[in-house]
Each structure stands twice: as C-alpha cells, then as structure tokens.
C-alpha cells in the first residue's frame, strides 16, 4: 500500500486547511512522502501539489501523478525484495543514498546546484531536466531488478526458469522469455541505469515482472514443499524402510526416533516457503546444488531383502496380486539414480567420493545406487546446465511408496 494510515490521516488534515497554508508543510516533506500524499489527496491538496512554486514543484508536475505513484510503488517492492532489510527504521539501502537519494530530498535540498549522480541535464535544470528525473528513476529500478535476477535468467535460465514455464500464466511466460535476450550486463554500472534509451522494461512491464517473478518463486517453493510434506508422510508410514541419503547406517536401529526425520523434513518445507515470501532475491541463486536423489532413499538392508525375496519363486506364488504388481513396478520403474546404469549418468564429487562409496545400496541384483550429480562446483557461474530445479514427480514418490510397502510385506512374511 503506497499510502499508510499515517499519510491518509495527514492528507485528511491538510484537506481541511486552505491551500495557502499547505506550502510550508509540504516543503518540509521528502519527495517520496509528497508522492505518497498524492495517492490519497483530496481536491485542495492535489491542487497544492500540482501548482507549488517551491523548488520541488517543477519535478513533481513534470510527470503525471500516477507515474510517480507507480514508480514509488515499484521502489517499495525493490527495497523489500532486493535488499537486506535494515535493522533500524532510518536505515536505507545504499542505492537510495546515491542515485535515488532525491526520493528523500526536501525543498531545501532541491535548491542545491550539483548532484554528481544525476544526468547533466537534471543538474543544469535544462528544459528537459524534470522529465529526465523520472527516466533516471525508472532506469535505476531496472538496473537493480536486472542485477538481482541476472544469474537466474541468464546463467541458469534453462535450469531454474524454463522447466517451470508450462506451470506459469501466459503473461509470466511472455515477460520471462524476454529476459535472456536483453544483452550483456555492464560490469561497472550493472547494466541499464546510464543507458540513454531502450530500457529493458517500461514502468508497467517492470511492475508486472516483479509481481510475476515473486509469484514464480512462491509457486516453486510451495510445489517443492508439497513434495517434502508427502515424503514426510511416507516416512511416518514406513520409518524402518527409508532413510535420509547421507545417513550411513545400512539398516534402521532398534532405538530409532521415528519423529526426527519427518519433523526435520517438514521444517525444511516450511522454511522453503518462508524464504520465498520473506527473503530477498539473491543474484547468486544459480549456485545452489541440486542432488540426483530425493530426500529419502531405501536402507541397504531393505534392498538386499527385496532382492532375496524377488528371486524366490515360492514367495512370488503366495504374494497377493497387488504386492506382485508393486514388485514388478519397483523393478520396472526404478528412478534413474537407482538403476544399473546410474554410474554413467552422474558424476561424483571428489571430496565426497569416499563417503558416497558407503551409500551404494547394493552391489548386485538391481544394483541400486545413490550418487551425486553436482552443478559443476568448480565453475558455478559458467558451468553447463545440470539438474533442473523441479520436484521429483509423482512417479518417483510412488516408487518409494511401492518399495516400502513391498518390503514391509516381505519382512512380515519372514517373521511368520
């Protein structure tokens, strides 16, 4: 909301005063505060804002009020999504102390003659100066947004964005597909603030992009969190069949705490959504490693038991039809990280290789393996695309459920 209750109350109080008394009060307000007031101003206050002879007046009426309001609304979103939130109310991101410092100017500040961070025509107060200020505002906002999303849209587009396009609205698809074609980023000025033309986004398009990208981040987090919640439910049903991938134990211990793993998985799910809602966009998001396996894998002992029973004709003959069907599905539909040819599909990280040797789930039979497929850790910003950041899919989770159910039946038959 552009105007808080405080500004609405101020606007109502000013509306009760004659226009002649507005000048001194408005001159003591920051430029951004004037814009906020304009969004809830009545006829008298609107007239005073648009006809002020103060130093800020020419800049304010150089653009339509709605233009300033849209730009400030985008600025509020940028401050919330692209910067670490300040600990004190009077702290502001560095960019608002430099190229966007005019948002905090009062009337006396506008009377100064030189602002090194502004274009020359604004400093010299040429006939185009006031209009150039709004363009500088828009250019800086473009620059910040493009810098924060550059890694995801240029270096990791095929991995982070493209796989999700079918799930997005047509509007999001159209605006996202435009980003990777915008050209080379200026390493000194972060791209676009100092370009004289062809800004990446107009005001409306920039507002749409920010909204769509935040919706995309939330969609991705909620979808992947839903997968984790389902995995937690699977574990609670079969706690002695499945484990977390880096658990080196080959079987469930007798004193297994069955609540620890699902509690941790659900905590991670909540954290995913919370971070998508509340944390800033990171320009290094593409460096996150995506593993080839899900958050749960079978215990080695369960794989060995499955192998023993699946080759026993007697067991197969007495098994219920649904168990036989699920046994066939476990063999036929094994995910790629658990197949015989897994070694050819993945690359082991050197520093983890010794640990991962203990993670091979079986040395014969179906030869389930748990291997890592890293995102080229040596050159994280220039590496080719590795695993797309997507949920595992229903088929893979169903495979885990089938495996757990089948091995539970097999163990029950063994104890009879």
Coordinates of N, CA and C in Angstrom, one line a residue, residues 347-360 370-372:
X347 N 28.0 -37.8 -12.0 CA 29.4 -37.5 -11.7 C 29.6 -37.3 -10.2
X348 N 30.5 -38.0 -9.7 CA 30.8 -38.0 -8.2 C 31.7 -36.8 -7.9
X349 N 31.3 -36.1 -6.8 CA 32.2 -35.0 -6.3 C 33.4 -35.6 -5.6
X350 N 34.6 -35.2 -6.0 CA 35.8 -35.8 -5.5 C 35.8 -35.9 -3.9
X351 N 35.5 -34.7 -3.3 CA 35.7 -34.7 -1.9 C 34.7 -35.5 -1.1
X352 N 33.6 -35.9 -1.8 CA 32.6 -36.8 -1.2 C 32.7 -38.2 -1.6
X353 N 33.6 -38.5 -2.5 CA 33.6 -39.9 -3.1 C 33.7 -41.0 -2.1
X354 N 34.6 -40.8 -1.1 CA 34.8 -41.9 -0.1 C 33.5 -42.1 0.7
X355 N 32.9 -41.0 1.0 CA 31.6 -41.1 1.8 C 30.5 -41.8 1.0
X356 N 30.5 -41.4 -0.3 CA 29.4 -41.9 -1.1 C 29.6 -43.4 -1.5
X357 N 30.8 -43.9 -1.4 CA 31.0 -45.3 -1.6 C 30.2 -46.1 -0.6
X358 N 30.0 -45.6 0.6 CA 29.2 -46.3 1.6 C 27.7 -46.2 1.3
X359 N 27.3 -45.3 0.3 CA 25.9 -45.1 0.0 C 25.4 -46.0 -1.1
X360 N 26.2 -46.8 -1.7 CA 25.7 -47.7 -2.7 C 24.8 -48.7 -2.0
X370 N 23.2 -44.6 -4.9 CA 23.0 -43.2 -4.6 C 24.2 -42.5 -4.9
X371 N 24.2 -41.7 -6.0 CA 25.4 -41.0 -6.4 C 25.0 -39.5 -6.6
X372 N 26.0 -38.7 -6.6 CA 25.7 -37.2 -6.7 C 25.9 -36.7 -8.1

